[in-house]
PDB file of N, CA and C in Angstrom:
ATOM      1  N   ASN L   1     136.271 178.620  56.831  1.00  0.00           N
ATOM      2  CA  ASN L   1     137.615 178.241  56.460  1.00  0.00           C
ATOM      3  C   ASN L   1     137.858 176.751  56.637  1.00  0.00           C
ATOM      4  N   THR L   2     136.843 175.959  56.371  1.00  0.00           N
ATOM      5  CA  THR L   2     137.008 174.511  56.462  1.00  0.00           C
ATOM      6  C   THR L   2     136.739 173.905  55.097  1.00  0.00           C
ATOM      7  N   LYS L   3     137.004 172.629  54.981  1.00  0.00           N
ATOM      8  CA  LYS L   3     136.726 171.913  53.738  1.00  0.00           C
ATOM      9  C   LYS L   3     135.367 171.218  53.798  1.00  0.00           C
ATOM     10  N   ARG L   4     134.595 171.496  54.839  1.00  0.00           N
ATOM     11  CA  ARG L   4     133.291 170.879  55.021  1.00  0.00           C
ATOM     12  C   ARG L   4     132.341 171.291  53.903  1.00  0.00           C
ATOM     13  N   LYS L   5     131.691 170.301  53.286  1.00  0.00           N
ATOM     14  CA  LYS L   5     130.716 170.596  52.241  1.00  0.00           C
ATOM     15  C   LYS L   5     129.374 170.920  52.865  1.00  0.00           C
ATOM     16  N   ILE L   6     128.744 171.938  52.332  1.00  0.00           N
ATOM     17  CA  ILE L   6     127.427 172.337  52.795  1.00  0.00           C
ATOM     18  C   ILE L   6     126.530 172.461  51.569  1.00  0.00           C
ATOM     19  N   TYR L   7     125.410 171.768  51.616  1.00  0.00           N
ATOM     20  CA  TYR L   7     124.438 171.841  50.536  1.00  0.00           C
ATOM     21  C   TYR L   7     123.308 172.737  50.995  1.00  0.00           C
ATOM     22  N   ILE L   8     123.057 173.771  50.235  1.00  0.00           N
ATOM     23  CA  ILE L   8     122.102 174.791  50.641  1.00  0.00           C
ATOM     24  C   ILE L   8     120.827 174.674  49.828  1.00  0.00           C
ATOM     25  N   HIS L   9     119.715 174.634  50.544  1.00  0.00           N
ATOM     26  CA  HIS L   9     118.403 174.647  49.900  1.00  0.00           C
ATOM     27  C   HIS L   9     118.099 176.092  49.528  1.00  0.00           C
ATOM     28  N   TYR L  10     117.389 176.297  48.471  1.00  0.00           N
ATOM     29  CA  TYR L  10     117.172 177.654  47.989  1.00  0.00           C
ATOM     30  C   TYR L  10     116.134 178.452  48.771  1.00  0.00           C
ATOM     31  N   THR L  11     115.482 177.852  49.744  1.00  0.00           N
ATOM     32  CA  THR L  11     114.498 178.576  50.532  1.00  0.00           C
ATOM     33  C   THR L  11     115.201 179.558  51.457  1.00  0.00           C
ATOM     34  N   THR L  12     114.801 180.812  51.384  1.00  0.00           N
ATOM     35  CA  THR L  12     115.366 181.856  52.232  1.00  0.00           C
ATOM     36  C   THR L  12     114.379 182.147  53.348  1.00  0.00           C
ATOM     37  N   LEU L  13     114.853 182.064  54.584  1.00  0.00           N
ATOM     38  CA  LEU L  13     113.988 182.351  55.724  1.00  0.00           C
ATOM     39  C   LEU L  13     114.006 183.823  56.104  1.00  0.00           C
ATOM     40  N   ALA L  14     115.135 184.475  55.919  1.00  0.00           N
ATOM     41  CA  ALA L  14     115.246 185.893  56.255  1.00  0.00           C
ATOM     42  C   ALA L  14     116.365 186.506  55.417  1.00  0.00           C
ATOM     43  N   THR L  15     116.240 187.791  55.159  1.00  0.00           N
ATOM     44  CA  THR L  15     117.276 188.540  54.452  1.00  0.00           C
ATOM     45  C   THR L  15     117.653 189.748  55.305  1.00  0.00           C
ATOM     46  N   HIS L  16     118.533 190.573  54.792  1.00  0.00           N
ATOM     47  CA  HIS L  16     118.948 191.770  55.519  1.00  0.00           C
ATOM     48  C   HIS L  16     117.769 192.691  55.851  1.00  0.00           C
ATOM     49  N   VAL L  17     116.728 192.652  55.046  1.00  0.00           N
ATOM     50  CA  VAL L  17     115.550 193.486  55.279  1.00  0.00           C
ATOM     51  C   VAL L  17     114.844 193.075  56.573  1.00  0.00           C
ATOM     52  N   ASP L  18     114.960 191.814  56.948  1.00  0.00           N
ATOM     53  CA  ASP L  18     114.306 191.288  58.145  1.00  0.00           C
ATOM     54  C   ASP L  18     115.075 191.603  59.430  1.00  0.00           C
ATOM     55  N   VAL L  19     116.314 192.054  59.296  1.00  0.00           N
ATOM     56  CA  VAL L  19     117.166 192.314  60.460  1.00  0.00           C
ATOM     57  C   VAL L  19     116.917 193.724  60.986  1.00  0.00           C
ATOM     58  N   ARG L  20     116.479 193.807  62.245  1.00  0.00           N
ATOM     59  CA  ARG L  20     116.257 195.108  62.875  1.00  0.00           C
ATOM     60  C   ARG L  20     117.555 195.645  63.470  1.00  0.00           C
ATOM     61  N   ASN L  21     118.376 194.733  64.023  1.00  0.00           N
ATOM     62  CA  ASN L  21     119.624 195.143  64.637  1.00  0.00           C
ATOM     63  C   ASN L  21     120.598 193.968  64.614  1.00  0.00           C
ATOM     64  N   ALA L  22     121.876 194.279  64.576  1.00  0.00           N
ATOM     65  CA  ALA L  22     122.929 193.259  64.675  1.00  0.00           C
ATOM     66  C   ALA L  22     124.034 193.830  65.546  1.00  0.00           C
ATOM     67  N   SER L  23     124.618 192.971  66.377  1.00  0.00           N
ATOM     68  CA  SER L  23     125.684 193.438  67.254  1.00  0.00           C
ATOM     69  C   SER L  23     126.657 192.305  67.566  1.00  0.00           C
ATOM     70  N   VAL L  24     127.862 192.706  67.975  1.00  0.00           N
ATOM     71  CA  VAL L  24     128.894 191.759  68.394  1.00  0.00           C
ATOM     72  C   VAL L  24     128.705 191.512  69.885  1.00  0.00           C
ATOM     73  N   VAL L  25     128.760 190.246  70.275  1.00  0.00           N
ATOM     74  CA  VAL L  25     128.656 189.867  71.685  1.00  0.00           C
ATOM     75  C   VAL L  25     129.982 189.246  72.088  1.00  0.00           C
ATOM     76  N   ASP L  26     130.592 189.794  73.146  1.00  0.00           N
ATOM     77  CA  ASP L  26     131.861 189.273  73.658  1.00  0.00           C
ATOM     78  C   ASP L  26     131.561 188.331  74.809  1.00  0.00           C
ATOM     79  N   ARG L  27     131.896 187.078  74.641  1.00  0.00           N
ATOM     80  CA  ARG L  27     131.702 186.058  75.681  1.00  0.00           C
ATOM     81  C   ARG L  27     133.069 185.689  76.263  1.00  0.00           C
ATOM     82  N   GLY L  28     133.743 186.671  76.829  1.00  0.00           N
ATOM     83  CA  GLY L  28     135.040 186.422  77.435  1.00  0.00           C
ATOM     84  C   GLY L  28     136.113 186.043  76.435  1.00  0.00           C
ATOM     85  N   GLY L  29     136.187 186.795  75.355  1.00  0.00           N
ATOM     86  CA  GLY L  29     137.186 186.528  74.320  1.00  0.00           C
ATOM     87  C   GLY L  29     136.674 185.645  73.193  1.00  0.00           C
ATOM     88  N   ARG L  30     135.488 185.139  73.328  1.00  0.00           N
ATOM     89  CA  ARG L  30     134.835 184.367  72.255  1.00  0.00           C
ATOM     90  C   ARG L  30     133.731 185.266  71.699  1.00  0.00           C
ATOM     91  N   TYR L  31     133.772 185.513  70.415  1.00  0.00           N
ATOM     92  CA  TYR L  31     132.870 186.506  69.833  1.00  0.00           C
ATOM     93  C   TYR L  31     131.741 185.839  69.068  1.00  0.00           C
ATOM     94  N   GLU L  32     130.547 186.375  69.280  1.00  0.00           N
ATOM     95  CA  GLU L  32     129.347 185.891  68.621  1.00  0.00           C
ATOM     96  C   GLU L  32     128.647 187.071  67.971  1.00  0.00           C
ATOM     97  N   VAL L  33     127.695 186.756  67.116  1.00  0.00           N
ATOM     98  CA  VAL L  33     126.893 187.789  66.464  1.00  0.00           C
ATOM     99  C   VAL L  33     125.446 187.604  66.908  1.00  0.00           C
ATOM    100  N   MET L  34     124.826 188.683  67.356  1.00  0.00           N
ATOM    101  CA  MET L  34     123.416 188.628  67.720  1.00  0.00           C
ATOM    102  C   MET L  34     122.614 189.429  66.713  1.00  0.00           C
ATOM    103  N   ILE L  35     121.582 188.802  66.205  1.00  0.00           N
ATOM    104  CA  ILE L  35     120.690 189.435  65.244  1.00  0.00           C
ATOM    105  C   ILE L  35     119.317 189.545  65.886  1.00  0.00           C
ATOM    106  N   THR L  36     118.717 190.705  65.790  1.00  0.00           N
ATOM    107  CA  THR L  36     117.341 190.902  66.234  1.00  0.00           C
ATOM    108  C   THR L  36     116.498 191.112  64.981  1.00  0.00           C
ATOM    109  N   LEU L  37     115.486 190.285  64.824  1.00  0.00           N
ATOM    110  CA  LEU L  37     114.605 190.381  63.662  1.00  0.00           C
ATOM    111  C   LEU L  37     113.426 191.303  63.949  1.00  0.00           C
ATOM    112  N   HIS L  38     112.867 191.872  62.901  1.00  0.00           N
ATOM    113  CA  HIS L  38     111.624 192.622  63.028  1.00  0.00           C
ATOM    114  C   HIS L  38     110.541 191.637  63.488  1.00  0.00           C
ATOM    115  N   PRO L  39     109.550 192.097  64.224  1.00  0.00           N
ATOM    116  CA  PRO L  39     108.529 191.192  64.763  1.00  0.00           C
ATOM    117  C   PRO L  39     107.847 190.296  63.714  1.00  0.00           C
ATOM    118  N   GLY L  40     107.507 190.840  62.579  1.00  0.00           N
ATOM    119  CA  GLY L  40     106.865 190.029  61.535  1.00  0.00           C
ATOM    120  C   GLY L  40     107.783 188.946  61.011  1.00  0.00           C
ATOM    121  N   SER L  41     109.053 189.255  60.898  1.00  0.00           N
ATOM    122  CA  SER L  41     110.036 188.275  60.427  1.00  0.00           C
ATOM    123  C   SER L  41     110.252 187.183  61.468  1.00  0.00           C
ATOM    124  N   ALA L  42     110.269 187.565  62.732  1.00  0.00           N
ATOM    125  CA  ALA L  42     110.408 186.589  63.809  1.00  0.00           C
ATOM    126  C   ALA L  42     109.224 185.640  63.818  1.00  0.00           C
ATOM    127  N   ALA L  43     108.038 186.155  63.542  1.00  0.00           N
ATOM    128  CA  ALA L  43     106.836 185.321  63.512  1.00  0.00           C
ATOM    129  C   ALA L  43     106.898 184.302  62.376  1.00  0.00           C
ATOM    130  N   THR L  44     107.571 184.641  61.298  1.00  0.00           N
ATOM    131  CA  THR L  44     107.758 183.714  60.177  1.00  0.00           C
ATOM    132  C   THR L  44     108.869 182.714  60.473  1.00  0.00           C
ATOM    133  N   MET L  45     109.923 183.167  61.124  1.00  0.00           N
ATOM    134  CA  MET L  45     111.088 182.334  61.409  1.00  0.00           C
ATOM    135  C   MET L  45     110.761 181.208  62.393  1.00  0.00           C
ATOM    136  N   ALA L  46     109.999 181.496  63.425  1.00  0.00           N
ATOM    137  CA  ALA L  46     109.742 180.520  64.485  1.00  0.00           C
ATOM    138  C   ALA L  46     109.114 179.222  63.963  1.00  0.00           C
ATOM    139  N   PRO L  47     108.014 179.263  63.236  1.00  0.00           N
ATOM    140  CA  PRO L  47     107.434 177.998  62.780  1.00  0.00           C
ATOM    141  C   PRO L  47     108.295 177.297  61.719  1.00  0.00           C
ATOM    142  N   ALA L  48     108.993 178.064  60.907  1.00  0.00           N
ATOM    143  CA  ALA L  48     109.845 177.455  59.875  1.00  0.00           C
ATOM    144  C   ALA L  48     110.992 176.679  60.506  1.00  0.00           C
ATOM    145  N   THR L  49     111.599 177.251  61.541  1.00  0.00           N
ATOM    146  CA  THR L  49     112.722 176.569  62.179  1.00  0.00           C
ATOM    147  C   THR L  49     112.252 175.480  63.143  1.00  0.00           C
ATOM    148  N   ALA L  50     111.039 175.582  63.658  1.00  0.00           N
ATOM    149  CA  ALA L  50     110.502 174.535  64.533  1.00  0.00           C
ATOM    150  C   ALA L  50     110.404 173.208  63.787  1.00  0.00           C
ATOM    151  N   ARG L  51     110.121 173.258  62.519  1.00  0.00           N
ATOM    152  CA  ARG L  51     109.996 172.045  61.698  1.00  0.00           C
ATOM    153  C   ARG L  51     111.343 171.448  61.322  1.00  0.00           C
ATOM    154  N   HIS L  52     112.424 172.136  61.616  1.00  0.00           N
ATOM    155  CA  HIS L  52     113.747 171.691  61.175  1.00  0.00           C
ATOM    156  C   HIS L  52     114.740 171.482  62.324  1.00  0.00           C
ATOM    157  N   ALA L  53     114.236 171.137  63.484  1.00  0.00           N
ATOM    158  CA  ALA L  53     115.127 170.894  64.621  1.00  0.00           C
ATOM    159  C   ALA L  53     116.145 169.810  64.260  1.00  0.00           C
ATOM    160  N   GLY L  54     117.402 170.069  64.613  1.00  0.00           N
ATOM    161  CA  GLY L  54     118.480 169.125  64.322  1.00  0.00           C
ATOM    162  C   GLY L  54     119.117 169.309  62.959  1.00  0.00           C
ATOM    163  N   ARG L  55     118.561 170.168  62.159  1.00  0.00           N
ATOM    164  CA  ARG L  55     119.098 170.415  60.816  1.00  0.00           C
ATOM    165  C   ARG L  55     119.942 171.691  60.793  1.00  0.00           C
ATOM    166  N   PRO L  56     120.837 171.785  59.807  1.00  0.00           N
ATOM    167  CA  PRO L  56     121.673 172.988  59.729  1.00  0.00           C
ATOM    168  C   PRO L  56     120.933 174.166  59.095  1.00  0.00           C
ATOM    169  N   LEU L  57     121.380 175.347  59.464  1.00  0.00           N
ATOM    170  CA  LEU L  57     120.881 176.592  58.901  1.00  0.00           C
ATOM    171  C   LEU L  57     122.097 177.423  58.542  1.00  0.00           C
ATOM    172  N   ALA L  58     122.229 177.786  57.285  1.00  0.00           N
ATOM    173  CA  ALA L  58     123.386 178.557  56.828  1.00  0.00           C
ATOM    174  C   ALA L  58     123.106 180.049  56.959  1.00  0.00           C
ATOM    175  N   VAL L  59     124.108 180.772  57.408  1.00  0.00           N
ATOM    176  CA  VAL L  59     124.065 182.229  57.443  1.00  0.00           C
ATOM    177  C   VAL L  59     124.974 182.686  56.309  1.00  0.00           C
ATOM    178  N   ILE L  60     124.392 183.378  55.341  1.00  0.00           N
ATOM    179  CA  ILE L  60     125.129 183.779  54.145  1.00  0.00           C
ATOM    180  C   ILE L  60     125.233 185.291  54.105  1.00  0.00           C
ATOM    181  N   LEU L  61     126.454 185.775  53.891  1.00  0.00           N
ATOM    182  CA  LEU L  61     126.707 187.210  53.809  1.00  0.00           C
ATOM    183  C   LEU L  61     127.584 187.465  52.598  1.00  0.00           C
ATOM    184  N   ASP L  62     127.134 188.332  51.723  1.00  0.00           N
ATOM    185  CA  ASP L  62     127.869 188.663  50.503  1.00  0.00           C
ATOM    186  C   ASP L  62     128.206 187.415  49.688  1.00  0.00           C
ATOM    187  N   GLY L  63     127.282 186.458  49.659  1.00  0.00           N
ATOM    188  CA  GLY L  63     127.450 185.264  48.841  1.00  0.00           C
ATOM    189  C   GLY L  63     128.295 184.165  49.453  1.00  0.00           C
ATOM    190  N   ASP L  64     128.837 184.392  50.651  1.00  0.00           N
ATOM    191  CA  ASP L  64     129.663 183.391  51.324  1.00  0.00           C
ATOM    192  C   ASP L  64     128.947 182.857  52.557  1.00  0.00           C
ATOM    193  N   VAL L  65     129.106 181.563  52.816  1.00  0.00           N
ATOM    194  CA  VAL L  65     128.565 180.991  54.039  1.00  0.00           C
ATOM    195  C   VAL L  65     129.426 181.501  55.190  1.00  0.00           C
ATOM    196  N   THR L  66     128.821 182.277  56.070  1.00  0.00           N
ATOM    197  CA  THR L  66     129.517 182.880  57.197  1.00  0.00           C
ATOM    198  C   THR L  66     129.512 181.960  58.406  1.00  0.00           C
ATOM    199  N   ALA L  67     128.401 181.262  58.611  1.00  0.00           N
ATOM    200  CA  ALA L  67     128.269 180.339  59.743  1.00  0.00           C
ATOM    201  C   ALA L  67     127.203 179.323  59.400  1.00  0.00           C
ATOM    202  N   VAL L  68     127.300 178.181  60.042  1.00  0.00           N
ATOM    203  CA  VAL L  68     126.268 177.156  59.918  1.00  0.00           C
ATOM    204  C   VAL L  68     125.832 176.811  61.332  1.00  0.00           C
ATOM    205  N   LEU L  69     124.550 177.003  61.588  1.00  0.00           N
ATOM    206  CA  LEU L  69     123.980 176.722  62.897  1.00  0.00           C
ATOM    207  C   LEU L  69     123.220 175.412  62.831  1.00  0.00           C
ATOM    208  N   THR L  70     123.193 174.683  63.916  1.00  0.00           N
ATOM    209  CA  THR L  70     122.300 173.547  64.012  1.00  0.00           C
ATOM    210  C   THR L  70     121.099 174.026  64.815  1.00  0.00           C
ATOM    211  N   ILE L  71     119.945 173.900  64.246  1.00  0.00           N
ATOM    212  CA  ILE L  71     118.737 174.390  64.906  1.00  0.00           C
ATOM    213  C   ILE L  71     118.389 173.443  66.055  1.00  0.00           C
ATOM    214  N   THR L  72     118.362 173.982  67.264  1.00  0.00           N
ATOM    215  CA  THR L  72     118.033 173.175  68.435  1.00  0.00           C
ATOM    216  C   THR L  72     116.637 173.483  68.957  1.00  0.00           C
ATOM    217  N   LYS L  73     116.140 174.662  68.614  1.00  0.00           N
ATOM    218  CA  LYS L  73     114.807 175.086  69.031  1.00  0.00           C
ATOM    219  C   LYS L  73     114.339 176.134  68.027  1.00  0.00           C
ATOM    220  N   PRO L  74     113.058 176.438  68.005  1.00  0.00           N
ATOM    221  CA  PRO L  74     112.580 177.467  67.081  1.00  0.00           C
ATOM    222  C   PRO L  74     113.306 178.789  67.306  1.00  0.00           C
ATOM    223  N   LEU L  75     113.765 179.390  66.240  1.00  0.00           N
ATOM    224  CA  LEU L  75     114.432 180.689  66.321  1.00  0.00           C
ATOM    225  C   LEU L  75     113.377 181.779  66.307  1.00  0.00           C
ATOM    226  N   THR L  76     113.541 182.730  67.204  1.00  0.00           N
ATOM    227  CA  THR L  76     112.556 183.797  67.303  1.00  0.00           C
ATOM    228  C   THR L  76     113.210 185.135  67.007  1.00  0.00           C
ATOM    229  N   GLY L  77     112.857 186.170  67.734  1.00  0.00           N
ATOM    230  CA  GLY L  77     113.327 187.515  67.442  1.00  0.00           C
ATOM    231  C   GLY L  77     114.806 187.751  67.603  1.00  0.00           C
ATOM    232  N   ASP L  78     115.429 187.114  68.596  1.00  0.00           N
ATOM    233  CA  ASP L  78     116.862 187.279  68.824  1.00  0.00           C
ATOM    234  C   ASP L  78     117.579 185.978  68.502  1.00  0.00           C
ATOM    235  N   ILE L  79     118.558 186.058  67.624  1.00  0.00           N
ATOM    236  CA  ILE L  79     119.324 184.883  67.201  1.00  0.00           C
ATOM    237  C   ILE L  79     120.793 185.172  67.445  1.00  0.00           C
ATOM    238  N   VAL L  80     121.453 184.308  68.203  1.00  0.00           N
ATOM    239  CA  VAL L  80     122.883 184.451  68.479  1.00  0.00           C
ATOM    240  C   VAL L  80     123.593 183.300  67.796  1.00  0.00           C
ATOM    241  N   PHE L  81     124.638 183.616  67.042  1.00  0.00           N
ATOM    242  CA  PHE L  81     125.399 182.542  66.411  1.00  0.00           C
ATOM    243  C   PHE L  81     126.887 182.794  66.513  1.00  0.00           C
ATOM    244  N   SER L  82     127.614 181.693  66.530  1.00  0.00           N
ATOM    245  CA  SER L  82     129.058 181.754  66.663  1.00  0.00           C
ATOM    246  C   SER L  82     129.683 180.693  65.777  1.00  0.00           C
ATOM    247  N   ALA L  83     130.856 180.995  65.313  1.00  0.00           N
ATOM    248  CA  ALA L  83     131.636 180.028  64.533  1.00  0.00           C
ATOM    249  C   ALA L  83     133.106 180.247  64.873  1.00  0.00           C
ATOM    250  N   ASP L  84     133.364 180.450  66.163  1.00  0.00           N
ATOM    251  CA  ASP L  84     134.708 180.776  66.627  1.00  0.00           C
ATOM    252  C   ASP L  84     135.249 182.016  65.909  1.00  0.00           C
ATOM    253  N   PHE L  85     134.427 183.049  65.872  1.00  0.00           N
ATOM    254  CA  PHE L  85     134.806 184.288  65.211  1.00  0.00           C
ATOM    255  C   PHE L  85     135.870 185.031  66.009  1.00  0.00           C
ATOM    256  N   THR L  86     136.746 185.718  65.297  1.00  0.00           N
ATOM    257  CA  THR L  86     137.578 186.721  65.943  1.00  0.00           C
ATOM    258  C   THR L  86     136.702 187.965  66.083  1.00  0.00           C
ATOM    259  N   ARG L  87     137.173 188.937  66.853  1.00  0.00           N
ATOM    260  CA  ARG L  87     136.394 190.169  66.989  1.00  0.00           C
ATOM    261  C   ARG L  87     136.209 190.834  65.633  1.00  0.00           C
ATOM    262  N   ASP L  88     137.264 190.859  64.821  1.00  0.00           N
ATOM    263  CA  ASP L  88     137.189 191.481  63.496  1.00  0.00           C
ATOM    264  C   ASP L  88     136.194 190.762  62.586  1.00  0.00           C
ATOM    265  N   GLU L  89     136.175 189.437  62.635  1.00  0.00           N
ATOM    266  CA  GLU L  89     135.229 188.681  61.804  1.00  0.00           C
ATOM    267  C   GLU L  89     133.789 188.977  62.226  1.00  0.00           C
ATOM    268  N   ALA L  90     133.548 188.974  63.528  1.00  0.00           N
ATOM    269  CA  ALA L  90     132.197 189.271  64.020  1.00  0.00           C
ATOM    270  C   ALA L  90     131.785 190.691  63.643  1.00  0.00           C
ATOM    271  N   ALA L  91     132.700 191.631  63.760  1.00  0.00           N
ATOM    272  CA  ALA L  91     132.413 193.025  63.401  1.00  0.00           C
ATOM    273  C   ALA L  91     132.132 193.163  61.911  1.00  0.00           C
ATOM    274  N   ARG L  92     132.852 192.414  61.082  1.00  0.00           N
ATOM    275  CA  ARG L  92     132.614 192.455  59.630  1.00  0.00           C
ATOM    276  C   ARG L  92     131.215 191.943  59.296  1.00  0.00           C
ATOM    277  N   ILE L  93     130.789 190.880  59.964  1.00  0.00           N
ATOM    278  CA  ILE L  93     129.455 190.328  59.735  1.00  0.00           C
ATOM    279  C   ILE L  93     128.389 191.333  60.152  1.00  0.00           C
ATOM    280  N   VAL L  94     128.559 191.916  61.321  1.00  0.00           N
ATOM    281  CA  VAL L  94     127.608 192.914  61.807  1.00  0.00           C
ATOM    282  C   VAL L  94     127.545 194.100  60.850  1.00  0.00           C
ATOM    283  N   ALA L  95     128.690 194.585  60.408  1.00  0.00           N
ATOM    284  CA  ALA L  95     128.713 195.714  59.456  1.00  0.00           C
ATOM    285  C   ALA L  95     128.004 195.342  58.160  1.00  0.00           C
ATOM    286  N   GLY L  96     128.210 194.114  57.696  1.00  0.00           N
ATOM    287  CA  GLY L  96     127.539 193.657  56.477  1.00  0.00           C
ATOM    288  C   GLY L  96     126.027 193.611  56.637  1.00  0.00           C
ATOM    289  N   LEU L  97     125.563 193.195  57.800  1.00  0.00           N
ATOM    290  CA  LEU L  97     124.122 193.145  58.056  1.00  0.00           C
ATOM    291  C   LEU L  97     123.527 194.527  58.216  1.00  0.00           C
ATOM    292  N   GLN L  98     124.270 195.458  58.757  1.00  0.00           N
ATOM    293  CA  GLN L  98     123.760 196.806  58.986  1.00  0.00           C
ATOM    294  C   GLN L  98     123.929 197.716  57.765  1.00  0.00           C
ATOM    295  N   ARG L  99     124.733 197.279  56.810  1.00  0.00           N
ATOM    296  CA  ARG L  99     125.026 198.108  55.639  1.00  0.00           C
ATOM    297  C   ARG L  99     123.763 198.448  54.853  1.00  0.00           C
ATOM    298  N   TRP L 100     122.842 197.581  54.801  1.00  0.00           N
ATOM    299  CA  TRP L 100     121.648 197.790  53.979  1.00  0.00           C
ATOM    300  C   TRP L 100     120.623 198.580  54.746  1.00  0.00           C
TER     301      TRP L 100
END
C-alpha cells in the first residue's frame, strides 16, 4: 500500500510448489509469515540468495507484490517475512500459499 516503485526481474526462485508449509507468526501483535520450503527448493534458494545480499526480493501472491525483503543472508528452508501485516493480511497470505 505504498507508492514505492519496485522493478521485478523475471527470474523466479520459488513458487507455491516449493512451499512445504506456511504459517502466521505473532510477535507480540506484529504479524509475520513463515514459509518452510521443501529440502530441494531450499538447496536451490540458498546459493541464489547468497549472491544477492543487500538486494530486494519480492514476494508475489496472486499477481500482487505482497512484501519486499532485503536479503541479508542466504535464505534456506525457513523464511520469515514481515511488512507490518495485520493478522488478517498475514492469514490471507498463508491461505494463498496453502491453497495450491
